[in-house]
GROMACS .gro file of C-alpha atoms in nm:
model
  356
    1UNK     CA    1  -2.177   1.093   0.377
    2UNK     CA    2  -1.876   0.878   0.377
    3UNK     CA    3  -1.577   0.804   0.107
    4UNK     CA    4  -1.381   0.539   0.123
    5UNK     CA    5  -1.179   0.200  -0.057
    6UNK     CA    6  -1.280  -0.169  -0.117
    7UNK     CA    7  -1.054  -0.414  -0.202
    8UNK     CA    8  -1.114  -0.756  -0.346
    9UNK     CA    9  -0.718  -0.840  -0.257
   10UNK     CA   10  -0.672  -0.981  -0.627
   11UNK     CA   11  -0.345  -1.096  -0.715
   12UNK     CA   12  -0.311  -1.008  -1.087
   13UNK     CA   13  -0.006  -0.980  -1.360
   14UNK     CA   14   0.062  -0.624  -1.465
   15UNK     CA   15  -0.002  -0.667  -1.834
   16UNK     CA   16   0.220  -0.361  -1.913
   17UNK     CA   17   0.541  -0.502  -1.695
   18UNK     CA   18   0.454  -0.866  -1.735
   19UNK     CA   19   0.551  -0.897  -1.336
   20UNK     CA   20   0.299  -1.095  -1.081
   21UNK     CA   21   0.317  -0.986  -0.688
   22UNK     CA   22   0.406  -1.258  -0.477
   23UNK     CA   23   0.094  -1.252  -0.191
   24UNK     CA   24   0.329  -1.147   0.056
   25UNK     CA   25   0.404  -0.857  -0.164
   26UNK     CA   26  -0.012  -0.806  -0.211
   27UNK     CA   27  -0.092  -0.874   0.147
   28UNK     CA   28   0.154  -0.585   0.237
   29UNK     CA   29   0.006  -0.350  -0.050
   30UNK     CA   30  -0.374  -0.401   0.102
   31UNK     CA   31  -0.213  -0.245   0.452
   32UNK     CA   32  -0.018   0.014   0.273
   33UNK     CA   33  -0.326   0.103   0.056
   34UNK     CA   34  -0.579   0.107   0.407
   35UNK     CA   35  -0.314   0.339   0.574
   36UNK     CA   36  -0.281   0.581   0.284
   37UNK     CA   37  -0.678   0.570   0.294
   38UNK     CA   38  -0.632   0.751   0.666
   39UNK     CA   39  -0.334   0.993   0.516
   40UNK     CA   40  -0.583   1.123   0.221
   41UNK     CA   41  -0.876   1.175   0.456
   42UNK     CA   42  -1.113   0.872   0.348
   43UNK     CA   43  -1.350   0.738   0.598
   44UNK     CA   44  -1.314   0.365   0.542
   45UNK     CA   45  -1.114   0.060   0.441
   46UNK     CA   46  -1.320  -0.262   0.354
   47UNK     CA   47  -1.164  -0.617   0.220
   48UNK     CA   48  -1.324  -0.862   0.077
   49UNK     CA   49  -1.310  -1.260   0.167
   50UNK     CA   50  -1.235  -1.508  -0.065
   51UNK     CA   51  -1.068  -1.856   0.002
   52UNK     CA   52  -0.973  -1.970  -0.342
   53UNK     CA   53  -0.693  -1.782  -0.580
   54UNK     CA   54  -0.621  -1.540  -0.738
   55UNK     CA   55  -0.764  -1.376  -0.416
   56UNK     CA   56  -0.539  -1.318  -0.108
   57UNK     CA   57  -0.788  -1.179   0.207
   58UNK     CA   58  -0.900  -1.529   0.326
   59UNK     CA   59  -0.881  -1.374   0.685
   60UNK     CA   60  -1.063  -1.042   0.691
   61UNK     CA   61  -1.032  -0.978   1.104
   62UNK     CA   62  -0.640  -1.057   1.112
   63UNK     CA   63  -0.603  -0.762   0.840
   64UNK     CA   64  -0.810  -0.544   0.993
   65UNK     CA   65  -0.713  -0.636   1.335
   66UNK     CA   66  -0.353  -0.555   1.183
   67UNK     CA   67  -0.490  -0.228   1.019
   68UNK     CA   68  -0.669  -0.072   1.331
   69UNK     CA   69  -0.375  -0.083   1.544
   70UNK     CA   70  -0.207   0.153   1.260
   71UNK     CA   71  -0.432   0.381   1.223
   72UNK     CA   72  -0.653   0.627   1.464
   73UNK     CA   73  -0.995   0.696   1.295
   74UNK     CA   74  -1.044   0.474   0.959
   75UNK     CA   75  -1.370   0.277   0.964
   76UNK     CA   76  -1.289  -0.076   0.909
   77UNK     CA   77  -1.479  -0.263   0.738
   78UNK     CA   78  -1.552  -0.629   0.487
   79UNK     CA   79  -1.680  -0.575   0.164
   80UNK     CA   80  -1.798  -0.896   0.199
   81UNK     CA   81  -1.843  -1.160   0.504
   82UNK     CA   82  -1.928  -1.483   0.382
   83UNK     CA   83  -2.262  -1.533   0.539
   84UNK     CA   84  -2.341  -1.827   0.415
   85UNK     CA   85  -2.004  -2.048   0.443
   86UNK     CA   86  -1.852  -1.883   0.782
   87UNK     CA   87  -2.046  -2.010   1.106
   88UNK     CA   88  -2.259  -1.737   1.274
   89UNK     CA   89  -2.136  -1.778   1.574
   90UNK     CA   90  -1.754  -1.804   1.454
   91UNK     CA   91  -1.869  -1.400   1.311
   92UNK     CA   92  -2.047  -1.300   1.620
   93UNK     CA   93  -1.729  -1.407   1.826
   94UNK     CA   94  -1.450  -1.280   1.557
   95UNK     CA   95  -1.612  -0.926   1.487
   96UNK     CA   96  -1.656  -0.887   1.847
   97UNK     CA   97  -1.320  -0.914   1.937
   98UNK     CA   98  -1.220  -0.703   1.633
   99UNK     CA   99  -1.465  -0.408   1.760
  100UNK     CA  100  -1.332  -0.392   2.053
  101UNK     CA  101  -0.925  -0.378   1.905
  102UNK     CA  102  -1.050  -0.116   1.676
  103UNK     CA  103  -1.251   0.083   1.960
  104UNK     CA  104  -1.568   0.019   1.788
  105UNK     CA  105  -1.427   0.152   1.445
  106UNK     CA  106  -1.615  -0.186   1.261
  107UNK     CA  107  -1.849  -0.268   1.075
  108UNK     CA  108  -1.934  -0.574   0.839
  109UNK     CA  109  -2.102  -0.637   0.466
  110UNK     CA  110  -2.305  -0.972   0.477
  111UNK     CA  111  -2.260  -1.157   0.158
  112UNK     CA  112  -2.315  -1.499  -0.023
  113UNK     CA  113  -1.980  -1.433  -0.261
  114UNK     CA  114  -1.970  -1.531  -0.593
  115UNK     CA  115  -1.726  -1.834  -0.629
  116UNK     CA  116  -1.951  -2.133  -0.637
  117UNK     CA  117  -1.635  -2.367  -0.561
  118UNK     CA  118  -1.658  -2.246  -0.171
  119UNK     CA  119  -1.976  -2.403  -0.052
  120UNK     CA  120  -1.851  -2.769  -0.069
  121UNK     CA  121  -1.538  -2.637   0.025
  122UNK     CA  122  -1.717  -2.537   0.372
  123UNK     CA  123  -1.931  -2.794   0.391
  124UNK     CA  124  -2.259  -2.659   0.230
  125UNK     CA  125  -2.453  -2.658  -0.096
  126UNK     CA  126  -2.435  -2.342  -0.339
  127UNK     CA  127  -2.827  -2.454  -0.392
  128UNK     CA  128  -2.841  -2.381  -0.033
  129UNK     CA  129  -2.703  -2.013  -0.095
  130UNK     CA  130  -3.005  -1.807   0.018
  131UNK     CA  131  -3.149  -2.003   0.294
  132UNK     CA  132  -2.811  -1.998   0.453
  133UNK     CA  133  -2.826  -1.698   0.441
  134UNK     CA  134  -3.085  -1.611   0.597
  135UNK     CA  135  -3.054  -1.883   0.854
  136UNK     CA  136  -2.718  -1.759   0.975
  137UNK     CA  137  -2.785  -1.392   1.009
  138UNK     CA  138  -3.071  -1.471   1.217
  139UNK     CA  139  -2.871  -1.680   1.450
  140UNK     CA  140  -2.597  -1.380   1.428
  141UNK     CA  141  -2.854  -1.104   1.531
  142UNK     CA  142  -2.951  -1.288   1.793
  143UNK     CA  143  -2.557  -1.396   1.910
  144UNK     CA  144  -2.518  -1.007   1.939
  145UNK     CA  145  -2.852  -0.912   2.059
  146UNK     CA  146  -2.883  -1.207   2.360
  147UNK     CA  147  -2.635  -1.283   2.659
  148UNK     CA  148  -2.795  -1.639   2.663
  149UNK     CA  149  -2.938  -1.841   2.286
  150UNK     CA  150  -3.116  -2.117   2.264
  151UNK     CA  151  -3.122  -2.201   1.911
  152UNK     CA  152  -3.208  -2.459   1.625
  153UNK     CA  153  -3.209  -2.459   1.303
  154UNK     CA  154  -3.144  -2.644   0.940
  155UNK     CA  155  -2.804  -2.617   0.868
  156UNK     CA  156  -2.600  -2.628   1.215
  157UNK     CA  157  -2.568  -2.820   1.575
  158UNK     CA  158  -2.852  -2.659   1.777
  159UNK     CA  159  -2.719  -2.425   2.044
  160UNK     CA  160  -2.862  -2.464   2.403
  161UNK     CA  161  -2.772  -2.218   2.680
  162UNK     CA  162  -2.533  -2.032   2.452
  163UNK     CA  163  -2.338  -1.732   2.514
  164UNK     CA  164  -2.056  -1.577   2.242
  165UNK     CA  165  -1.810  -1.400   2.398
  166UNK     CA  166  -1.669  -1.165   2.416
  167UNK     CA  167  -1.983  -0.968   2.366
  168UNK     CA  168  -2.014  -0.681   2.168
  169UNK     CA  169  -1.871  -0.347   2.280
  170UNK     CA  170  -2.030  -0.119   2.478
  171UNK     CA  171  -2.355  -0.382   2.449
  172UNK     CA  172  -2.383  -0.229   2.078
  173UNK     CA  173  -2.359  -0.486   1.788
  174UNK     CA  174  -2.078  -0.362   1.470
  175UNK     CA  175  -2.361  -0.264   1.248
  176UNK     CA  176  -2.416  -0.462   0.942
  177UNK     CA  177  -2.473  -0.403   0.562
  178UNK     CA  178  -2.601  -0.660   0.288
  179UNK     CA  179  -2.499  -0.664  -0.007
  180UNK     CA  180  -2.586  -0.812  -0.319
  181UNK     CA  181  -2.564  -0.804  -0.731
  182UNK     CA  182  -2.833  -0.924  -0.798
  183UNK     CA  183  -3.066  -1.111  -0.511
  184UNK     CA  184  -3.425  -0.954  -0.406
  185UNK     CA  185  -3.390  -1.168  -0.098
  186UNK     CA  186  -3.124  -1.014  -0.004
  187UNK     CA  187  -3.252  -0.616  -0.008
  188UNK     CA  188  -3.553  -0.749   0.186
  189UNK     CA  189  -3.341  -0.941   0.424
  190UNK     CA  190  -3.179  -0.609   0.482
  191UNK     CA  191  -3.471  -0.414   0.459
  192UNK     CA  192  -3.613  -0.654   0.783
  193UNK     CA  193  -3.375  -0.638   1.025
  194UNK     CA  194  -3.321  -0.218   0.938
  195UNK     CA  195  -2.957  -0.287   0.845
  196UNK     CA  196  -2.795  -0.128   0.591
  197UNK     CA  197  -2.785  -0.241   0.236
  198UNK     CA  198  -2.471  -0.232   0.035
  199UNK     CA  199  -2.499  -0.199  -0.365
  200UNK     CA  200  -2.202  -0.334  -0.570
  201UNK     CA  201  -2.290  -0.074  -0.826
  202UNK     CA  202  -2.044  -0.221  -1.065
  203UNK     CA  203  -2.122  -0.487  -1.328
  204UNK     CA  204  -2.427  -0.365  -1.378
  205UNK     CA  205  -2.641  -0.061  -1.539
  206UNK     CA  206  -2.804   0.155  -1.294
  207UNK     CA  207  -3.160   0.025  -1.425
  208UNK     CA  208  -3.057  -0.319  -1.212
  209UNK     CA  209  -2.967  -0.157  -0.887
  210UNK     CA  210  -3.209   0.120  -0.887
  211UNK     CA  211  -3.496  -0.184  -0.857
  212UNK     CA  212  -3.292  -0.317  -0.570
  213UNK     CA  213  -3.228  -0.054  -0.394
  214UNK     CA  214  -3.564   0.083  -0.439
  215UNK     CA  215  -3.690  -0.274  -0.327
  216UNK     CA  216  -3.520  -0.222  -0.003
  217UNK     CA  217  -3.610   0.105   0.004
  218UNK     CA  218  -4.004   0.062  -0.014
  219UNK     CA  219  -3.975  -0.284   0.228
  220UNK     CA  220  -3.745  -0.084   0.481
  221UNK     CA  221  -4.035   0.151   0.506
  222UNK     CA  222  -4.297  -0.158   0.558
  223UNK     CA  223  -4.099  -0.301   0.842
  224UNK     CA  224  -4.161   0.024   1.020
  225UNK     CA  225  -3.772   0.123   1.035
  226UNK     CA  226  -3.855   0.479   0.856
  227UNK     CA  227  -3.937   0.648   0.533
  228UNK     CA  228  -3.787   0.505   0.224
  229UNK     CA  229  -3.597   0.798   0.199
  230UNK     CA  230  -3.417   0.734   0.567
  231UNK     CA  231  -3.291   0.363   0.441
  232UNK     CA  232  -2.966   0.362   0.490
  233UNK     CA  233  -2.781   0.289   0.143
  234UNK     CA  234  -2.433   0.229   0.060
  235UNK     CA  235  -2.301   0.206  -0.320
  236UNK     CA  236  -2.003   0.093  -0.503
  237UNK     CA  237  -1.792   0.244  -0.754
  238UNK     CA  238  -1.504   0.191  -0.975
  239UNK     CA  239  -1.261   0.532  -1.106
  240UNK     CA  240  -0.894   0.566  -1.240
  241UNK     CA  241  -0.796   0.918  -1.316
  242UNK     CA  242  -0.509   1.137  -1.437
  243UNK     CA  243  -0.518   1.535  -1.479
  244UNK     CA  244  -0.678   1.455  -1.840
  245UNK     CA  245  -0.874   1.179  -1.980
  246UNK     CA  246  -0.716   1.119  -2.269
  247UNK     CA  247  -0.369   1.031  -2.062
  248UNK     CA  248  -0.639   0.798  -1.760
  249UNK     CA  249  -0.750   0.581  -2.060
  250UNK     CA  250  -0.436   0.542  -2.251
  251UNK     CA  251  -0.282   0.408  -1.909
  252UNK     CA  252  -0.571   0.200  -1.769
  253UNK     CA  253  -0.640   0.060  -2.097
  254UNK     CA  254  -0.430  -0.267  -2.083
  255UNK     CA  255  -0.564  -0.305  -1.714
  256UNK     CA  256  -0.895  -0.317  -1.837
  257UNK     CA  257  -0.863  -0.540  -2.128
  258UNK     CA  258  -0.675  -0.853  -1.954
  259UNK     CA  259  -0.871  -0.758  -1.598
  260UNK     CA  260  -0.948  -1.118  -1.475
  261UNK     CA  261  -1.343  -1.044  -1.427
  262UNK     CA  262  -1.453  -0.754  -1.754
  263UNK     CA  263  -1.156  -0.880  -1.921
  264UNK     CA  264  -1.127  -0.999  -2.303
  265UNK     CA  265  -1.494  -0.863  -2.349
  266UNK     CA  266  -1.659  -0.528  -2.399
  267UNK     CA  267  -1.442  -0.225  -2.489
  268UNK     CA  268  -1.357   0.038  -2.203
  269UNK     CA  269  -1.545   0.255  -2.365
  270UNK     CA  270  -1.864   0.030  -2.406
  271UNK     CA  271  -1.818  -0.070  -2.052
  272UNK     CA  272  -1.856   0.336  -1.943
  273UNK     CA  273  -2.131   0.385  -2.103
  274UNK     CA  274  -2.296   0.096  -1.938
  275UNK     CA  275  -2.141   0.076  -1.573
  276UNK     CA  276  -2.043   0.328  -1.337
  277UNK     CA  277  -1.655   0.248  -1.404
  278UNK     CA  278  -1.532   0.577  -1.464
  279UNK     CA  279  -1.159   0.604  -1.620
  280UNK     CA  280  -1.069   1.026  -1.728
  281UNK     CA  281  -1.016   1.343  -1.495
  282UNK     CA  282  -1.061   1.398  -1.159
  283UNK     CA  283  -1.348   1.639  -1.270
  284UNK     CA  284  -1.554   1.318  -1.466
  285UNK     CA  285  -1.538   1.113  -1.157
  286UNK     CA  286  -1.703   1.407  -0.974
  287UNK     CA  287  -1.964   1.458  -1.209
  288UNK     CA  288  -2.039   1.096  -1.297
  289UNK     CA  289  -2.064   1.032  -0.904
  290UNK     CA  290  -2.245   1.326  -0.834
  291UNK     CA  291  -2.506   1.180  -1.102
  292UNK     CA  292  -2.547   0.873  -0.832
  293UNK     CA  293  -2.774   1.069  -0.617
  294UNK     CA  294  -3.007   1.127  -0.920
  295UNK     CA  295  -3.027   0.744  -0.959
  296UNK     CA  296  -3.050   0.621  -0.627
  297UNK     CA  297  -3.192   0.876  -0.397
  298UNK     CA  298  -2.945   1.063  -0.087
  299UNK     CA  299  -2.728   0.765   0.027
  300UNK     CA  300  -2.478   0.734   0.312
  301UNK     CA  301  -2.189   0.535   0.195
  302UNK     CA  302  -1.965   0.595  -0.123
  303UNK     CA  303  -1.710   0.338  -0.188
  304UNK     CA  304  -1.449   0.316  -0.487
  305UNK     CA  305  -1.263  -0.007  -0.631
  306UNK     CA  306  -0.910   0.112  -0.676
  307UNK     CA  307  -0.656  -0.158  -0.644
  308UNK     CA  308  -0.757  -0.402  -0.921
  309UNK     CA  309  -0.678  -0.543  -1.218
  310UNK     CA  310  -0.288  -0.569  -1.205
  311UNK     CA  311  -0.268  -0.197  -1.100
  312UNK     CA  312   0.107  -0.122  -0.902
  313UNK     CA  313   0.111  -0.034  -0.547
  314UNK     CA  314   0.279   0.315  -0.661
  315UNK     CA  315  -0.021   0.390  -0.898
  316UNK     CA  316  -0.281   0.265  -0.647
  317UNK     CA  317  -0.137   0.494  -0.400
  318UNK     CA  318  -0.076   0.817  -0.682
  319UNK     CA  319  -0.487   0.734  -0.759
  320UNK     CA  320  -0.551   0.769  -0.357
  321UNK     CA  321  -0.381   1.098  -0.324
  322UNK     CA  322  -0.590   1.248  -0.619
  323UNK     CA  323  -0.949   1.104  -0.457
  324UNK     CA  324  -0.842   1.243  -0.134
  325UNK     CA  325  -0.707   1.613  -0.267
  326UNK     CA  326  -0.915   1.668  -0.547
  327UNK     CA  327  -1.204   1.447  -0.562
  328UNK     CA  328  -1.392   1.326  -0.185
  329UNK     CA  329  -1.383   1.721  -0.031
  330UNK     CA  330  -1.547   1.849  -0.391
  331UNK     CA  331  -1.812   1.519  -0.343
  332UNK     CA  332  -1.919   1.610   0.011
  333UNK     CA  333  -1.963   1.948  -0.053
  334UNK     CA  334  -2.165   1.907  -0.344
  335UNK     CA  335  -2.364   1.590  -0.192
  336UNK     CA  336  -2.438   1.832   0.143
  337UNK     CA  337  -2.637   2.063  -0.060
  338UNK     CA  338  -2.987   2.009  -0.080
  339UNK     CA  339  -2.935   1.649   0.135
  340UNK     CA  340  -3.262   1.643   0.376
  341UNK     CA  341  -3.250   1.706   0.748
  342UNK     CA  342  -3.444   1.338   0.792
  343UNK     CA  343  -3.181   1.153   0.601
  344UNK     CA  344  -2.967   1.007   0.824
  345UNK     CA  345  -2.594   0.897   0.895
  346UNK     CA  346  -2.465   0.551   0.863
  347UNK     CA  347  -2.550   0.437   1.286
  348UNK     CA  348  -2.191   0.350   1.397
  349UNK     CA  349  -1.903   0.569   1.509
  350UNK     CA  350  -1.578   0.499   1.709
  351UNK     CA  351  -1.603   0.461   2.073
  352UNK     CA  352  -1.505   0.781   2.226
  353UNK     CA  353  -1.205   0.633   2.460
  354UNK     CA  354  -1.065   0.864   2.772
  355UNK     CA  355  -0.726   1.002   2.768
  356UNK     CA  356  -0.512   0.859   3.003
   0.00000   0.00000   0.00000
């Protein structure tokens, strides 16, 4: 089981200091925030890509190029990878060269984002959003997979006697989630190809990603990758937390109400009781996350939104040293009890590199 951080690289107003970070100052708090990440323990660091404000992480690979020569054994990783806008064989080169910087400490969400703005921006046609996808991550798993592609399709230049380079490290492709809200296509495109598939787990009520995760669970099987139960699953999560509840609402309170997405809408306390967010004591995120399992069968990948909504880098940082002390060694204890022999790990792990 792993723990770790996702990042969406917003660049909000504090709505209790009325102060904006410039995005040099955000940019900066994303690395601090991926380095503390390695201090507490967690497993992995993922950022999201967006190309349009409020949002900062329009390069994923420079940031995490930056990030793995700082730290030693984080997982690195996008929350998202624009599958859909990017070029597939722009990813296949990029990521390449980023797994081997980082050792092989990579790996990638596919996803079709949610700003419909960026497809004429790129050149394509947010009507076009699933096909593309599932044009380019076929030409992708082939990049990866084949030293020479010949290749044609719909929405790009055919591709005759192709090789990307440099070529994945150690022969052995980053391995690659998809996520997804909302789109069926999306758990059976994952479900196909025996990836991984990612569940935001956040706007939602459980009801809407048990069916997609149970989706890719049942087609994972079909494809002849496994049992259901050996899919390999990996969930989202939002938490803020203070020693007692009453003292994590009162301060993440004004966050929530004037957060850019939830915002203006239903009360914090509505939106528990619908969503995963969890805002009290270290001891409710353990039991609400615990609960997860229950929903969504033994999964592999745990991942919390922390650095949202306005939130200062010094409260960001106070919330990472609580998940790592009190929260993440209580969760894999507890989630290593009664977890099946069969079910397996997520399939990627540093390279092990000689001494010198």
């Amino acid at each position: 089981m792993q723990f770790g951080i996702f990042s969406v690289g917003d660049v909000t107003t504090d709505p209790t200091t009325g102060t904006t970070p410039t995005e040099h100052e955000r940019i900066k708090a994303m690395v601090a925030i991926a380095l503390k990440a390695e201090e507490v323990g967690l497993d992995v660091f993922a950022t999201g890509e967006h190309h349009n404000p409020p949002f900062v992480p329009s390069s994923p690979t420079t940031m995490l190029g930056y990030i793995a020569a700082r730290t030693e054994r984080l997982t690195l990783s996008t929350a998202t990878t624009l599958i859909t806008t990017n070029d597939a064989v722009k990813i296949a080169e990029d990521y390449a060269m980023l797994q081997h910087l980082a050792d092989g400490r990579v790996d990638l969400v596919m996803g079709r984002g949610n700003t419909g703005p960026v497809y004429p921006w790129f050149g394509k046609d947010i009507r076009d959003g699933i096909p593309l996808a599932i044009e380019n991550y076929a030409l992708l798993h082939r990049l990866w997979r084949e030293d020479v592609v010949d290749w044609e399709g719909r929405y790009r230049t055919p591709l005759q006697s192709f090789t990307s380079t440099p070529r994945p490290l150690d022969g052995v492709p980053p391995f690659v989630w998809h996520g997804s809200i909302r789109s069926p296509e999306i758990a059976e495109q994952a479900a196909f190809y025996g990836d991984g598939f990612f569940a935001n787990n956040i706007f939602w009520p459980k009801e809407h990603f048990q069916r997609l995760i149970g989706l890719y669970r049942q087609r994972y099987a079909h494809y002849g990758h496994g049992t259901p139960e050996q899919a390999i699953v990996g969930l989202g999560g939002q938490v803020f937390m203070r020693k007692n509840s009453q003292d994590a609402i009162r301060e993440f309170r004004p966050y929530f109400d004037n957060a850019p997405v939830y915002g203006h809408g239903p009360s914090l306390e509505d939106f528990m009781a619908d969503t995963p967010l969890t805002v009290g004591s270290p001891d409710q995120v353990i039991e609400r996350t615990l609960k997860f399992r229950e929903h969504f069968g033994d999964y592999q990948r745990q991942l919390f939104l922390m650095d949202h909504a306005g939130l200062p880098l010094k409260t960001v940082l106070e919330q990472l040293d609580i998940l790592g002390e009190e929260v993440v060694p209580v969760l894999r204890k507890e989630f290593a009890i009664g977890r099946p022999s069969e079910v397996p790990e997520v399939p990627t792990a540093p390279r092990q590199v000689p001494a010198s």
